[in-house]
mmCIF file of C-alpha atoms in Angstrom:
data_model
loop_
_atom_site.group_PDB
_atom_site.id
_atom_site.type_symbol
_atom_site.label_atom_id
_atom_site.label_comp_id
_atom_site.label_asym_id
_atom_site.label_seq_id
_atom_site.Cartn_x
_atom_site.Cartn_y
_atom_site.Cartn_z
ATOM 1 C CA MET L 1 109.724 144.093 36.742
ATOM 2 C CA GLY L 2 110.230 140.251 36.919
ATOM 3 C CA ILE L 3 109.078 138.056 39.697
ATOM 4 C CA LEU L 4 111.308 136.305 42.144
ATOM 5 C CA CYS L 5 109.871 133.172 43.760
ATOM 6 C CA GLN L 6 111.278 131.126 46.720
ATOM 7 C CA LEU L 7 110.272 128.112 48.608
ATOM 8 C CA ARG L 8 110.803 127.838 52.271
ATOM 9 C CA GLY L 9 109.325 125.577 55.095
ATOM 10 C CA SER L 10 109.160 122.176 56.874
ATOM 11 C CA LYS L 11 108.741 118.746 55.474
ATOM 12 C CA ARG L 12 104.912 118.932 55.631
ATOM 13 C CA THR L 13 104.292 122.609 54.565
ATOM 14 C CA GLU L 14 106.229 125.192 52.385
ATOM 15 C CA ILE L 15 105.917 128.909 52.129
ATOM 16 C CA LEU L 16 105.795 130.366 48.532
ATOM 17 C CA ILE L 17 107.131 133.898 48.747
ATOM 18 C CA CYS L 18 106.767 135.938 45.479
ATOM 19 C CA ILE L 19 108.311 139.434 45.042
ATOM 20 C CA GLY L 20 107.061 141.303 42.172
ATOM 21 C CA LYS L 21 105.727 144.559 40.578
ATOM 22 C CA TYR L 22 102.945 144.913 43.247
ATOM 23 C CA GLY L 23 104.767 143.886 46.258
ATOM 24 C CA THR L 24 105.498 140.688 48.160
ATOM 25 C CA HIS L 25 102.935 137.907 48.345
ATOM 26 C CA VAL L 26 103.139 134.978 50.839
ATOM 27 C CA GLN L 27 101.223 131.757 50.345
ATOM 28 C CA PHE L 28 101.294 128.551 52.484
ATOM 29 C CA ILE L 29 101.084 125.543 50.161
ATOM 30 C CA PRO L 30 101.061 121.743 51.040
ATOM 31 C CA ILE L 31 103.809 119.628 50.265
ATOM 32 C CA ILE L 32 103.374 117.596 47.108
ATOM 33 C CA ARG L 33 106.600 115.655 47.120
ATOM 34 C CA VAL L 34 106.707 112.047 48.558
ATOM 35 C CA MET L 35 107.512 111.827 52.297
ATOM 36 C CA GLY L 36 110.731 110.145 53.275
ATOM 37 C CA ILE L 37 109.260 107.799 55.954
ATOM 38 C CA THR L 38 105.809 106.758 57.420
ATOM 39 C CA TYR L 39 104.693 105.853 60.861
ATOM 40 C CA GLN L 40 104.373 102.221 59.684
ATOM 41 C CA GLN L 41 107.772 102.062 58.382
ATOM 42 C CA SER L 42 109.154 103.280 61.734
ATOM 43 C CA GLY L 43 107.431 100.215 63.331
ATOM 44 C CA VAL L 44 103.934 101.285 64.352
ATOM 45 C CA ASP L 45 100.986 99.839 62.256
ATOM 46 C CA ILE L 46 97.775 101.754 63.167
ATOM 47 C CA ASP L 47 95.755 99.571 60.726
ATOM 48 C CA ALA L 48 96.701 96.382 62.737
ATOM 49 C CA ALA L 49 95.440 97.758 65.936
ATOM 50 C CA ASN L 50 92.071 98.595 64.088
ATOM 51 C CA ARG L 51 91.968 94.940 62.832
ATOM 52 C CA LEU L 52 92.490 93.776 66.444
ATOM 53 C CA ILE L 53 89.616 95.889 67.674
ATOM 54 C CA ASN L 54 87.265 94.375 65.040
ATOM 55 C CA ARG L 55 88.229 90.794 65.861
ATOM 56 C CA ILE L 56 87.831 91.193 69.606
ATOM 57 C CA LYS L 57 84.424 92.923 69.473
ATOM 58 C CA GLU L 58 82.335 89.897 69.773
ATOM 59 C CA PRO L 59 84.072 88.428 72.950
ATOM 60 C CA VAL L 60 84.121 91.894 74.608
ATOM 61 C CA LEU L 61 80.291 92.367 74.005
ATOM 62 C CA GLN L 62 79.784 89.241 75.863
ATOM 63 C CA THR L 63 81.089 90.797 78.972
ATOM 64 C CA HIS L 64 78.672 93.732 78.821
ATOM 65 C CA ARG L 65 76.858 95.052 81.975
ATOM 66 C CA PRO L 66 74.051 97.488 82.028
ATOM 67 C CA GLU L 67 76.226 100.048 83.790
ATOM 68 C CA ILE L 68 78.606 100.397 80.875
ATOM 69 C CA LEU L 69 77.651 103.400 78.735
ATOM 70 C CA THR L 70 80.243 103.411 76.012
ATOM 71 C CA ASP L 71 81.280 100.930 73.321
ATOM 72 C CA LEU L 72 84.725 99.581 72.516
ATOM 73 C CA GLY L 73 87.123 101.753 70.798
ATOM 74 C CA GLY L 74 86.436 105.190 72.631
ATOM 75 C CA PHE L 75 88.851 107.426 74.378
ATOM 76 C CA ALA L 76 87.576 106.277 77.745
ATOM 77 C CA ALA L 77 85.059 104.000 79.370
ATOM 78 C CA LEU L 78 81.950 105.425 81.120
ATOM 79 C CA ALA L 79 79.847 103.416 83.805
ATOM 80 C CA THR L 80 77.226 104.293 86.194
ATOM 81 C CA LEU L 81 77.121 102.501 89.712
ATOM 82 C CA PRO L 82 74.952 99.467 90.214
ATOM 83 C CA THR L 83 71.678 100.552 91.599
ATOM 84 C CA LYS L 84 71.490 98.018 94.411
ATOM 85 C CA TYR L 85 74.057 99.790 96.451
ATOM 86 C CA HIS L 86 73.018 102.400 98.948
ATOM 87 C CA GLN L 87 76.510 103.738 99.802
ATOM 88 C CA PRO L 88 78.747 102.188 97.158
ATOM 89 C CA VAL L 89 82.451 102.365 97.665
ATOM 90 C CA LEU L 90 84.762 101.857 94.662
ATOM 91 C CA VAL L 91 87.615 99.402 95.166
ATOM 92 C CA CYS L 92 90.414 99.580 92.483
ATOM 93 C CA GLY L 93 93.263 97.129 91.758
ATOM 94 C CA THR L 94 96.001 96.781 89.173
ATOM 95 C CA ASP L 95 98.465 94.160 88.388
ATOM 96 C CA GLY L 96 100.354 92.222 85.774
ATOM 97 C CA VAL L 97 101.242 88.542 85.185
ATOM 98 C CA GLY L 98 105.091 89.075 85.385
ATOM 99 C CA THR L 99 107.491 86.838 83.619
ATOM 100 C CA LYS L 100 105.057 84.170 83.145
ATOM 101 C CA VAL L 101 104.425 85.864 79.827
ATOM 102 C CA GLU L 102 107.746 84.481 78.627
ATOM 103 C CA LEU L 103 106.832 80.801 79.434
ATOM 104 C CA ALA L 104 103.458 81.240 77.761
ATOM 105 C CA ILE L 105 104.920 82.707 74.550
ATOM 106 C CA GLU L 106 107.565 79.941 74.475
ATOM 107 C CA HIS L 107 104.867 77.194 74.615
ATOM 108 C CA ASP L 108 102.193 78.990 72.646
ATOM 109 C CA ARG L 109 99.690 79.373 75.490
ATOM 110 C CA HIS L 110 98.708 82.904 75.101
ATOM 111 C CA GLU L 111 95.035 82.349 76.259
ATOM 112 C CA VAL L 112 96.004 81.417 79.854
ATOM 113 C CA LEU L 113 97.525 84.793 80.432
ATOM 114 C CA GLY L 114 94.046 86.434 79.950
ATOM 115 C CA GLN L 115 92.648 84.793 82.939
ATOM 116 C CA ASP L 116 95.971 85.291 84.886
ATOM 117 C CA LEU L 117 95.671 89.075 84.269
ATOM 118 C CA VAL L 118 92.073 89.182 85.400
ATOM 119 C CA ALA L 119 92.431 86.962 88.411
ATOM 120 C CA MET L 120 95.398 88.875 89.818
ATOM 121 C CA CYS L 121 93.269 92.102 89.747
ATOM 122 C CA VAL L 122 89.902 90.640 90.709
ATOM 123 C CA ASN L 123 91.233 88.482 93.568
ATOM 124 C CA ASP L 124 92.989 91.548 95.073
ATOM 125 C CA ILE L 125 89.719 93.545 95.277
ATOM 126 C CA LEU L 126 87.847 90.473 96.361
ATOM 127 C CA VAL L 127 89.761 90.772 99.668
ATOM 128 C CA TYR L 128 87.386 93.734 100.496
ATOM 129 C CA GLY L 129 84.331 91.832 99.401
ATOM 130 C CA ALA L 130 84.044 93.827 96.259
ATOM 131 C CA GLU L 131 81.845 92.805 93.225
ATOM 132 C CA PRO L 132 83.956 93.284 90.070
ATOM 133 C CA LEU L 133 82.421 95.973 87.826
ATOM 134 C CA LEU L 134 84.695 96.827 85.106
ATOM 135 C CA PHE L 135 88.117 95.832 83.800
ATOM 136 C CA LEU L 136 90.761 97.618 81.497
ATOM 137 C CA ASP L 137 93.786 96.058 79.978
ATOM 138 C CA TYR L 138 97.167 97.304 78.535
ATOM 139 C CA PHE L 139 98.921 95.180 75.868
ATOM 140 C CA ALA L 140 102.362 96.385 74.889
ATOM 141 C CA THR L 141 104.669 94.913 72.268
ATOM 142 C CA ALA L 142 107.325 95.662 69.772
ATOM 143 C CA LYS L 143 105.208 94.822 66.812
ATOM 144 C CA LEU L 144 101.509 93.857 66.962
ATOM 145 C CA ASN L 145 100.672 90.306 66.027
ATOM 146 C CA VAL L 146 96.933 90.607 65.663
ATOM 147 C CA ALA L 147 96.309 86.879 65.919
ATOM 148 C CA ILE L 148 98.268 86.494 69.196
ATOM 149 C CA ALA L 149 96.795 89.688 70.701
ATOM 150 C CA GLU L 150 93.224 88.406 69.927
ATOM 151 C CA ARG L 151 94.007 85.094 71.699
ATOM 152 C CA VAL L 152 95.312 87.087 74.873
ATOM 153 C CA ILE L 153 92.252 89.514 74.878
ATOM 154 C CA SER L 154 89.772 86.707 74.141
ATOM 155 C CA GLY L 155 91.149 85.060 77.341
ATOM 156 C CA ILE L 156 90.690 88.270 79.252
ATOM 157 C CA ALA L 157 87.157 88.597 78.090
ATOM 158 C CA ASP L 158 86.341 84.968 78.983
ATOM 159 C CA ALA L 159 87.706 85.549 82.530
ATOM 160 C CA CYS L 160 85.739 88.782 82.850
ATOM 161 C CA LYS L 161 82.575 86.847 81.857
ATOM 162 C CA GLN L 162 83.227 84.321 84.438
ATOM 163 C CA VAL L 163 83.356 86.800 87.270
ATOM 164 C CA GLY L 164 80.556 89.021 85.895
ATOM 165 C CA CYS L 165 82.796 91.901 85.093
ATOM 166 C CA ALA L 166 82.630 94.016 82.035
ATOM 167 C CA LEU L 167 85.677 94.337 79.774
ATOM 168 C CA ALA L 168 85.165 98.106 79.299
ATOM 169 C CA GLY L 169 88.267 99.053 77.214
ATOM 170 C CA GLY L 170 91.889 98.920 77.079
ATOM 171 C CA GLU L 171 95.101 100.017 75.203
ATOM 172 C CA THR L 172 97.262 98.253 72.677
ATOM 173 C CA ALA L 173 100.675 99.844 72.238
ATOM 174 C CA GLU L 174 103.435 99.188 69.675
ATOM 175 C CA LEU L 175 106.761 100.233 71.069
ATOM 176 C CA PRO L 176 109.484 99.402 68.711
ATOM 177 C CA GLY L 177 112.971 99.446 70.260
ATOM 178 C CA LEU L 178 111.585 99.296 73.764
ATOM 179 C CA TYR L 179 110.499 95.512 73.607
ATOM 180 C CA THR L 180 112.393 92.753 71.838
ATOM 181 C CA PRO L 181 110.656 91.156 68.833
ATOM 182 C CA ASN L 182 107.781 88.614 69.572
ATOM 183 C CA ILE L 183 107.725 89.678 73.255
ATOM 184 C CA TYR L 184 104.720 91.487 74.808
ATOM 185 C CA ASP L 185 103.687 92.527 78.280
ATOM 186 C CA LEU L 186 100.389 93.020 79.979
ATOM 187 C CA ALA L 187 98.827 95.076 82.722
ATOM 188 C CA GLY L 188 95.301 95.131 84.119
ATOM 189 C CA PHE L 189 93.146 97.517 86.127
ATOM 190 C CA CYS L 190 89.885 96.512 87.790
ATOM 191 C CA VAL L 191 87.123 98.551 89.434
ATOM 192 C CA GLY L 192 84.768 96.911 91.937
ATOM 193 C CA VAL L 193 82.022 97.934 94.189
ATOM 194 C CA VAL L 194 81.194 97.221 97.799
ATOM 195 C CA GLU L 195 78.515 98.518 100.218
ATOM 196 C CA LYS L 196 80.120 100.769 102.812
ATOM 197 C CA ASP L 197 78.175 99.214 105.598
ATOM 198 C CA THR L 198 79.693 95.971 104.926
ATOM 199 C CA LEU L 199 83.191 97.488 105.439
ATOM 200 C CA ASP L 200 82.115 99.356 108.656
ATOM 201 C CA THR L 201 80.310 96.488 110.264
ATOM 202 C CA ARG L 202 82.506 93.566 109.384
ATOM 203 C CA LYS L 203 83.792 91.666 112.414
ATOM 204 C CA LYS L 204 87.529 92.272 113.206
ATOM 205 C CA VAL L 205 90.172 89.498 113.122
ATOM 206 C CA GLN L 206 90.677 88.370 116.704
ATOM 207 C CA VAL L 207 92.673 85.708 118.610
ATOM 208 C CA GLY L 208 91.091 82.296 118.137
ATOM 209 C CA ASP L 209 89.938 82.893 114.513
ATOM 210 C CA THR L 210 90.319 79.892 112.208
ATOM 211 C CA LEU L 211 92.222 80.204 108.919
ATOM 212 C CA LEU L 212 90.739 78.571 105.888
ATOM 213 C CA GLY L 213 93.126 78.183 102.919
ATOM 214 C CA LEU L 214 91.570 77.802 99.358
ATOM 215 C CA ALA L 215 93.762 75.561 97.180
ATOM 216 C CA SER L 216 95.533 77.115 94.177
ATOM 217 C CA ASP L 217 95.916 75.505 90.748
ATOM 218 C CA GLY L 218 99.669 75.822 90.741
ATOM 219 C CA PRO L 219 102.164 78.712 90.964
ATOM 220 C CA HIS L 220 99.406 81.071 89.457
ATOM 221 C CA SER L 221 101.421 84.187 88.406
ATOM 222 C CA ASN L 222 104.223 84.565 90.988
ATOM 223 C CA GLY L 223 107.794 83.229 91.193
ATOM 224 C CA TYR L 224 108.242 82.762 87.345
ATOM 225 C CA SER L 225 111.616 84.397 87.235
ATOM 226 C CA LEU L 226 112.871 81.549 89.683
ATOM 227 C CA ILE L 227 110.792 78.988 87.787
ATOM 228 C CA ARG L 228 112.283 79.896 84.368
ATOM 229 C CA ALA L 229 115.774 79.797 85.887
ATOM 230 C CA LEU L 230 115.138 76.277 86.920
ATOM 231 C CA LEU L 231 113.589 75.281 83.431
ATOM 232 C CA ARG L 232 116.799 76.487 81.814
ATOM 233 C CA GLU L 233 118.808 73.925 83.949
ATOM 234 C CA HIS L 234 116.187 71.036 84.255
ATOM 235 C CA LYS L 235 113.646 69.546 81.853
ATOM 236 C CA ALA L 236 110.211 69.492 83.490
ATOM 237 C CA PRO L 237 107.875 66.667 82.908
ATOM 238 C CA ASP L 238 104.671 67.666 80.807
ATOM 239 C CA THR L 239 102.505 67.328 83.751
ATOM 240 C CA ILE L 240 104.497 69.700 85.709
ATOM 241 C CA LEU L 241 104.847 72.152 82.927
ATOM 242 C CA GLU L 242 101.131 72.002 82.387
ATOM 243 C CA GLU L 243 100.484 72.990 86.057
ATOM 244 C CA MET L 244 102.997 75.818 85.727
ATOM 245 C CA LEU L 245 100.920 77.050 82.664
ATOM 246 C CA THR L 246 97.651 76.778 84.424
ATOM 247 C CA PRO L 247 96.035 80.217 84.933
ATOM 248 C CA THR L 248 95.358 81.857 88.332
ATOM 249 C CA ARG L 249 92.350 80.642 89.928
ATOM 250 C CA LEU L 250 89.247 82.981 90.100
ATOM 251 C CA TYR L 251 87.883 82.893 93.585
ATOM 252 C CA GLY L 252 85.109 85.411 93.287
ATOM 253 C CA SER L 253 82.027 83.280 92.927
ATOM 254 C CA ALA L 254 82.522 81.164 95.984
ATOM 255 C CA VAL L 255 84.047 83.832 98.177
ATOM 256 C CA LEU L 256 81.338 86.413 97.521
ATOM 257 C CA ASN L 257 78.768 84.002 98.869
ATOM 258 C CA ILE L 258 80.358 83.895 102.382
ATOM 259 C CA VAL L 259 81.761 87.488 102.911
ATOM 260 C CA ASP L 260 79.265 88.269 105.537
ATOM 261 C CA SER L 261 80.847 85.778 107.891
ATOM 262 C CA VAL L 262 84.582 86.458 107.212
ATOM 263 C CA THR L 263 86.873 88.643 109.580
ATOM 264 C CA GLY L 264 89.778 88.911 107.187
ATOM 265 C CA MET L 265 90.937 87.718 103.721
ATOM 266 C CA ALA L 266 94.191 87.602 101.889
ATOM 267 C CA HIS L 267 95.114 86.889 98.245
ATOM 268 C CA ILE L 268 98.415 84.915 98.075
ATOM 269 C CA THR L 269 100.456 86.623 95.449
ATOM 270 C CA GLY L 270 104.043 88.188 95.678
ATOM 271 C CA GLY L 271 105.424 87.489 99.215
ATOM 272 C CA GLY L 272 103.611 84.194 99.388
ATOM 273 C CA LEU L 273 102.244 82.794 102.450
ATOM 274 C CA ILE L 274 104.828 84.574 104.655
ATOM 275 C CA GLU L 275 103.838 88.062 103.925
ATOM 276 C CA ASN L 276 100.307 88.110 102.544
ATOM 277 C CA PRO L 277 98.058 86.680 105.385
ATOM 278 C CA PRO L 278 99.539 88.887 108.076
ATOM 279 C CA ARG L 279 98.157 91.869 106.108
ATOM 280 C CA MET L 280 94.762 91.244 107.520
ATOM 281 C CA LEU L 281 96.017 91.679 111.098
ATOM 282 C CA THR L 282 96.391 94.414 113.656
ATOM 283 C CA GLU L 283 99.859 95.004 115.265
ATOM 284 C CA ASP L 284 98.939 92.890 118.418
ATOM 285 C CA LEU L 285 98.154 89.700 116.555
ATOM 286 C CA ALA L 286 99.987 86.966 114.657
ATOM 287 C CA ILE L 287 99.198 83.912 112.549
ATOM 288 C CA GLU L 288 100.078 80.409 113.475
ATOM 289 C CA LEU L 289 100.448 78.658 110.013
ATOM 290 C CA ASN L 290 100.723 74.923 109.826
ATOM 291 C CA PRO L 291 102.170 73.948 106.372
ATOM 292 C CA SER L 292 101.519 70.115 107.041
ATOM 293 C CA THR L 293 97.687 70.753 106.784
ATOM 294 C CA TRP L 294 97.432 70.666 103.070
ATOM 295 C CA GLU L 295 98.946 68.756 100.103
ATOM 296 C CA GLN L 296 101.165 70.859 97.790
ATOM 297 C CA PRO L 297 100.592 70.478 94.076
ATOM 298 C CA ASP L 298 103.290 68.558 92.256
ATOM 299 C CA SER L 299 104.844 71.701 90.618
ATOM 300 C CA PHE L 300 105.994 72.928 94.025
ATOM 301 C CA LYS L 301 107.520 69.568 94.826
ATOM 302 C CA TRP L 302 109.429 69.755 91.532
ATOM 303 C CA ILE L 303 110.531 73.222 92.226
ATOM 304 C CA ASN L 304 111.698 72.350 95.697
ATOM 305 C CA ALA L 305 113.550 69.310 94.576
ATOM 306 C CA LYS L 306 115.421 71.151 91.708
ATOM 307 C CA GLY L 307 116.113 74.394 93.444
ATOM 308 C CA GLN L 308 116.763 73.160 96.976
ATOM 309 C CA LEU L 309 115.010 76.225 98.418
ATOM 310 C CA GLU L 310 114.903 76.763 102.253
ATOM 311 C CA PRO L 311 111.346 76.203 103.543
ATOM 312 C CA VAL L 312 110.834 79.898 104.410
ATOM 313 C CA GLU L 313 112.142 81.038 100.917
ATOM 314 C CA MET L 314 109.672 78.587 99.286
ATOM 315 C CA LEU L 315 106.762 79.894 101.346
ATOM 316 C CA ARG L 316 107.828 83.462 100.662
ATOM 317 C CA THR L 317 108.146 83.137 96.810
ATOM 318 C CA PHE L 318 105.136 81.000 96.056
ATOM 319 C CA ASN L 319 101.611 80.234 97.103
ATOM 320 C CA CYS L 320 102.739 76.573 97.692
ATOM 321 C CA GLY L 321 99.131 75.286 97.007
ATOM 322 C CA ILE L 322 97.071 77.894 98.867
ATOM 323 C CA GLY L 323 95.851 80.747 96.635
ATOM 324 C CA PHE L 324 93.573 82.493 99.026
ATOM 325 C CA VAL L 325 93.108 82.715 102.811
ATOM 326 C CA ILE L 326 89.994 83.536 104.874
ATOM 327 C CA ALA L 327 89.810 84.088 108.570
ATOM 328 C CA THR L 328 86.511 83.417 110.311
ATOM 329 C CA ARG L 329 85.277 82.850 113.859
ATOM 330 C CA ALA L 330 86.050 79.267 115.037
ATOM 331 C CA GLU L 331 82.513 78.459 115.587
ATOM 332 C CA ASP L 332 81.638 79.483 111.944
ATOM 333 C CA SER L 333 84.474 77.657 110.256
ATOM 334 C CA ALA L 334 82.739 74.391 109.616
ATOM 335 C CA ARG L 335 79.627 76.069 107.980
ATOM 336 C CA MET L 336 82.027 78.339 106.019
ATOM 337 C CA ARG L 337 83.998 75.420 104.730
ATOM 338 C CA SER L 338 80.931 73.675 103.693
ATOM 339 C CA LYS L 339 79.732 76.636 101.514
ATOM 340 C CA LEU L 340 83.064 77.171 99.962
ATOM 341 C CA GLU L 341 83.371 73.549 98.991
ATOM 342 C CA GLY L 342 79.857 73.665 97.668
ATOM 343 C CA GLY L 343 81.061 76.643 95.477
ATOM 344 C CA GLY L 344 83.792 74.427 94.062
ATOM 345 C CA GLU L 345 86.713 75.212 96.080
ATOM 346 C CA ARG L 346 89.015 72.820 97.868
ATOM 347 C CA VAL L 347 89.429 74.067 101.533
ATOM 348 C CA TYR L 348 91.970 73.288 104.198
ATOM 349 C CA ASN L 349 92.192 74.473 107.909
ATOM 350 C CA ILE L 350 95.574 75.804 107.744
ATOM 351 C CA GLY L 351 96.100 77.583 111.038
ATOM 352 C CA ARG L 352 94.651 80.087 113.376
ATOM 353 C CA VAL L 353 95.052 83.748 114.746
ATOM 354 C CA VAL L 354 97.130 84.132 117.941
ATOM 355 C CA ALA L 355 98.613 86.771 120.040
ATOM 356 C CA ARG L 356 101.768 88.336 118.625
ATOM 357 C CA ASP L 357 103.825 86.994 121.610
ATOM 358 C CA ALA L 358 102.479 83.414 121.236
ATOM 359 C CA LYS L 359 104.689 80.314 121.102
ATOM 360 C CA PRO L 360 103.720 78.263 118.021
ATOM 361 C CA ASN L 361 103.624 74.561 117.802
ATOM 362 C CA SER L 362 106.698 72.814 116.671
ATOM 363 C CA ASP L 363 105.233 72.023 113.320
ATOM 364 C CA SER L 364 104.000 75.631 112.711
ATOM 365 C CA LEU L 365 105.324 79.068 111.735
ATOM 366 C CA LEU L 366 104.522 82.350 113.482
ATOM 367 C CA LEU L 367 103.752 85.194 110.973
ATOM 368 C CA ILE L 368 103.568 88.772 112.089
ATOM 369 C CA LYS L 369 102.675 91.899 110.212
ATOM 370 C CA LYS L 370 105.812 93.981 109.289
#
């Protein structure tokens, strides 16, 4: 009796069915013909991601802390808690850098975005007096450019090193079809630690507290959709453009030295000076903010002149020169200001805490918690 053979199966595996004298025999055999398409041909280059990991190992290693238990390239990052804390509380924050990415790409300033990403997350957890412990990043693009990604991640590592935070891991994703060519996006995630007692025993914000404003280095990472709209209509001087491309300031070193004497803190990000400072208040309090007490950087003057924004819209969209706000008892404010300035910050007395129903001075704004 003859033998009838038939091949059936998927693209990867076929079934050889043989019907002969002694019955039917079934065997799974691997495909041997050439595949029609590869993952790389569809737009994802795993080898490029591996090259990137090799190129960023050195700057990442420079951020190492003894609490980090894993090496770069694992599935997840493992860390112990610093032993100096008796009742450690984890403080977590996540953020991105928004459409400032487009401006940095246009002007080949990829490194600045690394500090932007770290600062946006670290400054947020700093509000609770948290020491930055570890940082994770997410880099997404249509097609991975290893050289550009290396510049961005090296900037992230350098900023982590400045604040004593370990760059413990991250993710690089190629998403062809989701992003346009030569564009990428960033997200960051930070974990910090604070002693529970410092949260429980911190003095509360009250009427009469002084507000100290720490100067920003420009727009930082907020309001760039509006900035880019203005730049499409008006050419900015090089000095203005440079200020717009300056990364978000890292406030950790100076602020962590004075957290024992603060009553409240606010990082000035989206929502500007209108919405962020009131977040430290209880419902019965308000902030009397005096915008005439500090000098705005030139970039904000240019934005205001070209955009003709209403004063409240300007203060709600941008930090307008104040990147971080600290509330403290009036009797402690001079000492606090001196310590902050000794830590390299430019500090202004920008207002005070008042009762919610207070009448502000003619040159001040009354800000309430929504």
